[in-house]
Short mmCIF file of C-alpha atoms in Angstrom, two decimals:
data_model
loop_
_atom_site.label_atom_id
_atom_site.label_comp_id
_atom_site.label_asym_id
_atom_site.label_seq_id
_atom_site.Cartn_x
_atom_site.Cartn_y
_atom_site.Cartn_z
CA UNK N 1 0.00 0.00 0.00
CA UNK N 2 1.27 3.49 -0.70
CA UNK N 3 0.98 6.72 0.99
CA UNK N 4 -1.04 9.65 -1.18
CA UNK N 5 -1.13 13.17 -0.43
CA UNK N 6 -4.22 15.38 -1.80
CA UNK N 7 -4.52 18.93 -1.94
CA UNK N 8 -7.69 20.72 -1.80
CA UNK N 9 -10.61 19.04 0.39
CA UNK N 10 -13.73 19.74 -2.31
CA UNK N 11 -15.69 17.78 -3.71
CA UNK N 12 -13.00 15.98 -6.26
CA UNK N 13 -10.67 15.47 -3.45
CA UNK N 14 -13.11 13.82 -0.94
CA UNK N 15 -13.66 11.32 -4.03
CA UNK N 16 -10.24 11.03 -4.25
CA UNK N 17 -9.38 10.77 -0.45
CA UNK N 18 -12.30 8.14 0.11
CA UNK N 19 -11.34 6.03 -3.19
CA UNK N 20 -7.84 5.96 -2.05
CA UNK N 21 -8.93 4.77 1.56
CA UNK N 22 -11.06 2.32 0.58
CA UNK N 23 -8.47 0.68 -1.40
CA UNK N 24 -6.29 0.49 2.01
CA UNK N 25 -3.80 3.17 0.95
CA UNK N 26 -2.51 6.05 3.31
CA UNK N 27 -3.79 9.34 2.75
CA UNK N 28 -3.60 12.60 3.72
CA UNK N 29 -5.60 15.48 2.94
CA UNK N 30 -4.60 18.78 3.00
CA UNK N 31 -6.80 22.32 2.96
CA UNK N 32 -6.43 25.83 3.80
CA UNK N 33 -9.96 25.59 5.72
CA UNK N 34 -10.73 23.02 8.76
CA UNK N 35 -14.23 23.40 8.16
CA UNK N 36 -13.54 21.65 4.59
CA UNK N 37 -12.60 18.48 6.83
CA UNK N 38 -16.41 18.17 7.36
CA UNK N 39 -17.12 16.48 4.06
CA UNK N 40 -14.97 14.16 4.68
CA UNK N 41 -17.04 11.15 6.07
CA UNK N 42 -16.32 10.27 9.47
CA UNK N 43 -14.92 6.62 8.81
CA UNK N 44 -12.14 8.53 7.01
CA UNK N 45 -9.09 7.16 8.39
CA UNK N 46 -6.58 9.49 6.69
CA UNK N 47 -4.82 12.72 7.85
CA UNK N 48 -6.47 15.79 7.75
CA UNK N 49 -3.94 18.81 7.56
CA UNK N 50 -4.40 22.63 7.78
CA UNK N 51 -2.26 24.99 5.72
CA UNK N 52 -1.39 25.74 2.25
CA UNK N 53 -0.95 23.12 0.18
CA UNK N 54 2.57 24.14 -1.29
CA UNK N 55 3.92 25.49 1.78
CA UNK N 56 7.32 22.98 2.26
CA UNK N 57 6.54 22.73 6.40
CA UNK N 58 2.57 22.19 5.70
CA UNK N 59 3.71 19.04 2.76
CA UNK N 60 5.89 17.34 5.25
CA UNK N 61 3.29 17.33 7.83
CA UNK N 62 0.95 15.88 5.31
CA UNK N 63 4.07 13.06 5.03
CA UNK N 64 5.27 14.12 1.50
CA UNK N 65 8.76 12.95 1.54
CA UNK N 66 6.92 9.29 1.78
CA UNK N 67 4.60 10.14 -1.29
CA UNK N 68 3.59 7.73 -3.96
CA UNK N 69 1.66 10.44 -5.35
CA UNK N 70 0.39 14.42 -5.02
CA UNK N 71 -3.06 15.51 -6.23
CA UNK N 72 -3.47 19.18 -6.43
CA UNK N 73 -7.13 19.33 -6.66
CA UNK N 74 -8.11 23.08 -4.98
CA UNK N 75 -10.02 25.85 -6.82
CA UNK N 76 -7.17 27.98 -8.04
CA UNK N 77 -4.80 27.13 -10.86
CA UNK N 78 -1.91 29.25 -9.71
CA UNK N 79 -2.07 27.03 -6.07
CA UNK N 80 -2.35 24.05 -7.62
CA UNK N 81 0.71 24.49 -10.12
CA UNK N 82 3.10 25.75 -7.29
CA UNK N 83 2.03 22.88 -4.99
CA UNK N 84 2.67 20.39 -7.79
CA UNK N 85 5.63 21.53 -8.91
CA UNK N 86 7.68 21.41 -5.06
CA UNK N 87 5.89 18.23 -4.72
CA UNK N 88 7.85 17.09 -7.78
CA UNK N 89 11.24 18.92 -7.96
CA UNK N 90 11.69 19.50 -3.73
CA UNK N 91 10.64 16.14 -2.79
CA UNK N 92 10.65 14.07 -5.74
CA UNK N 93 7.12 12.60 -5.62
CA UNK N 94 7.29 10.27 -8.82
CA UNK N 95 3.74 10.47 -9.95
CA UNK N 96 1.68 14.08 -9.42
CA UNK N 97 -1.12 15.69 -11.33
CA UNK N 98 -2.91 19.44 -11.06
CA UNK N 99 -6.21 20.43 -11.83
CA UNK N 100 -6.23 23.13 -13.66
CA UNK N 101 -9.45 25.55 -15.15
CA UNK N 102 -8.01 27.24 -17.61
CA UNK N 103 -7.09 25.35 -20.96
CA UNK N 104 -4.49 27.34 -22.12
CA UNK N 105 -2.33 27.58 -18.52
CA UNK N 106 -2.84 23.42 -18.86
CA UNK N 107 -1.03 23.61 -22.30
CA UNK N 108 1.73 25.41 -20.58
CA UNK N 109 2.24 23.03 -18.06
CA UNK N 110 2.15 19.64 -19.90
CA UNK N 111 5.35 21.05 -21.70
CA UNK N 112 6.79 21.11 -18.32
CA UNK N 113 6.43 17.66 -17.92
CA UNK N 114 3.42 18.28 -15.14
CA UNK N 115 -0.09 16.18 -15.94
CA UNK N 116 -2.50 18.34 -15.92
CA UNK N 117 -6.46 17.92 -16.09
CA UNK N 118 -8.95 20.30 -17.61
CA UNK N 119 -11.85 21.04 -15.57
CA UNK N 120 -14.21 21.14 -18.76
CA UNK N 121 -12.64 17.27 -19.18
CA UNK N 122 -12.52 17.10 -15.46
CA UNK N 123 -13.68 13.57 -13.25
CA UNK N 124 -11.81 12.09 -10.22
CA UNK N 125 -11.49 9.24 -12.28
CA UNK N 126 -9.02 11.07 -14.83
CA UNK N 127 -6.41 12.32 -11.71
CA UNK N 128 -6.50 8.32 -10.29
CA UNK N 129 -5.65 7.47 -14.06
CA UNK N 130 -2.26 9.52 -13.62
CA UNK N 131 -1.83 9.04 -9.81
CA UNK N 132 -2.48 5.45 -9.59
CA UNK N 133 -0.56 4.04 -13.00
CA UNK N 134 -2.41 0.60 -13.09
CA UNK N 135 -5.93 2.29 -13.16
CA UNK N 136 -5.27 2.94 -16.53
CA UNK N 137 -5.07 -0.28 -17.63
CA UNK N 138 -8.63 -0.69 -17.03
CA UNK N 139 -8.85 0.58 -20.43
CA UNK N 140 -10.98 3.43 -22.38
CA UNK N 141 -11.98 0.17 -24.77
CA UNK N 142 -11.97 -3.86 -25.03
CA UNK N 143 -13.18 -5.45 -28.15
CA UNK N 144 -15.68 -7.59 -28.95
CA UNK N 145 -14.01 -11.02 -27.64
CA UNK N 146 -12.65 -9.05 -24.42
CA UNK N 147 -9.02 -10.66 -25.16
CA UNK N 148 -7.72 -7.03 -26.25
CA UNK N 149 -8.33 -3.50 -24.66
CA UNK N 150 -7.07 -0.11 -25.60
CA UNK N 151 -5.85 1.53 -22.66
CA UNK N 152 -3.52 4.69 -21.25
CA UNK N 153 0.19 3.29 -20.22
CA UNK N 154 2.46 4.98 -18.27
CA UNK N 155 6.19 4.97 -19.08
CA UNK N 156 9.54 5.23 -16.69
CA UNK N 157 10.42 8.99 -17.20
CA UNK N 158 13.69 6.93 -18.15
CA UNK N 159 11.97 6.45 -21.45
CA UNK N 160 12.00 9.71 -22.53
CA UNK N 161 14.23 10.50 -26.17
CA UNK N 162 13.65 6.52 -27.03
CA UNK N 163 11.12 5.93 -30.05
CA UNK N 164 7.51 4.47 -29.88
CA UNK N 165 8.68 1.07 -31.77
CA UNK N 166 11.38 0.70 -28.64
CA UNK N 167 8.19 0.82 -26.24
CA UNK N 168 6.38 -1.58 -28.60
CA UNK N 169 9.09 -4.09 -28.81
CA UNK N 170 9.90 -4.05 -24.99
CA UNK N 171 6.47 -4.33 -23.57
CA UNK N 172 4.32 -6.19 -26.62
CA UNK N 173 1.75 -3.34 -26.77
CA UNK N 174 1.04 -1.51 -29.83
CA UNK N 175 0.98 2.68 -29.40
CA UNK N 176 -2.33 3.94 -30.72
CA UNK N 177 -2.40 7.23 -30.20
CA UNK N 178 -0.83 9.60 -27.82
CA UNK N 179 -1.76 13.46 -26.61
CA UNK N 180 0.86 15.83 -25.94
CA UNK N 181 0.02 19.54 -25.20
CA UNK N 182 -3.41 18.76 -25.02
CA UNK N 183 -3.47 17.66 -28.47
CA UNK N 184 -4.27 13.83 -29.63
CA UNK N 185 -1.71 12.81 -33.12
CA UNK N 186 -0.65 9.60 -34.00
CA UNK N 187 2.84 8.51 -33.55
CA UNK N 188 5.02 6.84 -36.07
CA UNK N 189 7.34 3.87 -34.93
CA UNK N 190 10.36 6.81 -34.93
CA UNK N 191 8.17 8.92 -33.06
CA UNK N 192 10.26 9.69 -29.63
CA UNK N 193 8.39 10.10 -26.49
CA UNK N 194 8.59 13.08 -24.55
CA UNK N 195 8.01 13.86 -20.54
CA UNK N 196 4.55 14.56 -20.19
CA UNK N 197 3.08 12.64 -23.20
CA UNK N 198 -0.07 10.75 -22.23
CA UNK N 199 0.01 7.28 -23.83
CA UNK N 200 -2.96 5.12 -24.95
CA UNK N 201 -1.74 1.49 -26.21
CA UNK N 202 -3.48 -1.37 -27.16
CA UNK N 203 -2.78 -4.60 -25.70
CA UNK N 204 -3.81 -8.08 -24.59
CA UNK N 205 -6.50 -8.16 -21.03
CA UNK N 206 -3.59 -10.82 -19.86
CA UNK N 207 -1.29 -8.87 -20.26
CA UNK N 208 -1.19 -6.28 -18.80
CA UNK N 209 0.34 -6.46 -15.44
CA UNK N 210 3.30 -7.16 -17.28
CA UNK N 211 2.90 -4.64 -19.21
CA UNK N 212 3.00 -2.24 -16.12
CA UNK N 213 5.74 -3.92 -14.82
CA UNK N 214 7.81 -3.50 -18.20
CA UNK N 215 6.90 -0.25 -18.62
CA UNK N 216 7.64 1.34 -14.97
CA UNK N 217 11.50 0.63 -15.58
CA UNK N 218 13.62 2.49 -17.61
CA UNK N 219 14.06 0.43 -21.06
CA UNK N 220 16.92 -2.08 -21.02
CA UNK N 221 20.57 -0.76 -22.17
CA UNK N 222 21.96 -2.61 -24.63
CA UNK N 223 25.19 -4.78 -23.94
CA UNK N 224 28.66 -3.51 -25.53
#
């Protein structure tokens, strides 16, 4: 079980905190307001912390240097950027996500490698699909027979500057289409991936935990 840190205690980040702790996972939720605590049902067994979500002092008392994963989920995009971003370069939290309102900040911020989600596109669903990477092998499709489902992968940063026909070869999948500043194109096998590309794959139901397990490692280096 892993230890998640949320940021923003509306109605998103309840889901998220109650989703989480269902599952068994640690979490802590942080908000500006105490009174925010109150939707928070009262089997929650996570940490409720007050204080600004990208203050350094208020993110270690929420446990951050333990994260799995940061959720900035509050109402302001400025709050939620900052928070995200010393989540991710002071304490290294490997997987983190914003919310973000307004689509053309969210452009922005994919090029610096930071998952974003649109609120006109918005659903607690789509911030577990980049917080918790084997969610998104539940797929977006499965054919007919149910042996094959088209689903979002996420890659080892270590991938980064390697080419789409590497990633196929490694992990069996084949890339169908990936979105990258907001925008969906179709990669060709010398297409290289890039930090903050969102990847949608096709690939056998059985699969795919290896697939995950593949794919969370940097690619093999090649003997001399």
């Amino acid at each position: 079980m892993a230890h998640f840190v949320i940021m923003g205690c509306g109605r998103v980040g309840v889901m998220l905190a109650h989703t989480l702790d269902d599952s068994g996972h640690s979490v802590a939720v942080i908000d500006q307001d105490d009174r925010a605590f109150r939707r928070l049902r009262s089997g929650f067994s996570g940490r409720k912390v007050t204080g600004v979500g990208f203050d350094r002092d208020t993110l270690r008392h929420a446990d951050i240097e333990h994260a799995y994963a940061f959720a900035a989920v509050s109402s302001g995009d400025n709050s939620n950027i900052l928070a995200t971003r010393v989540a991710r370069e002071t304490f290294h939290v490997p997987h983190v996500v914003a919310r973000i309102y307004d689509p053309g900040r969210a452009e922005i911020y994919q090029r610096l490698g930071i998952p974003t989600v649109a609120a006109v596109r918005w659903s607690a669903d789509q911030v577990l699909r980049r917080i918790l990477p084997e969610q998104s092998i539940n797929g977006d499709f499965r054919e007919a027979s149910g042996r094959l489902i088209l689903g979002e992968v996420s890659l080892h940063q270590g991938w980064v500057g390697h080419n789409f026909a590497e990633v196929e070869a490694a992990s069996g999948v084949r890339v169908a289409y990936l979105t990258r500043f907001g925008e969906g194109m179709l990669p060709t096998p010398d297409t290289r991936y890039q930090q903050g590309d969102i990847v949608h794959a096709m690939m056998y139901v059985d699969n795919t935990a290896e697939i995950s397990r593949v794919l969370a490692k940097p690619p093999a280096k090649e003997s001399e």
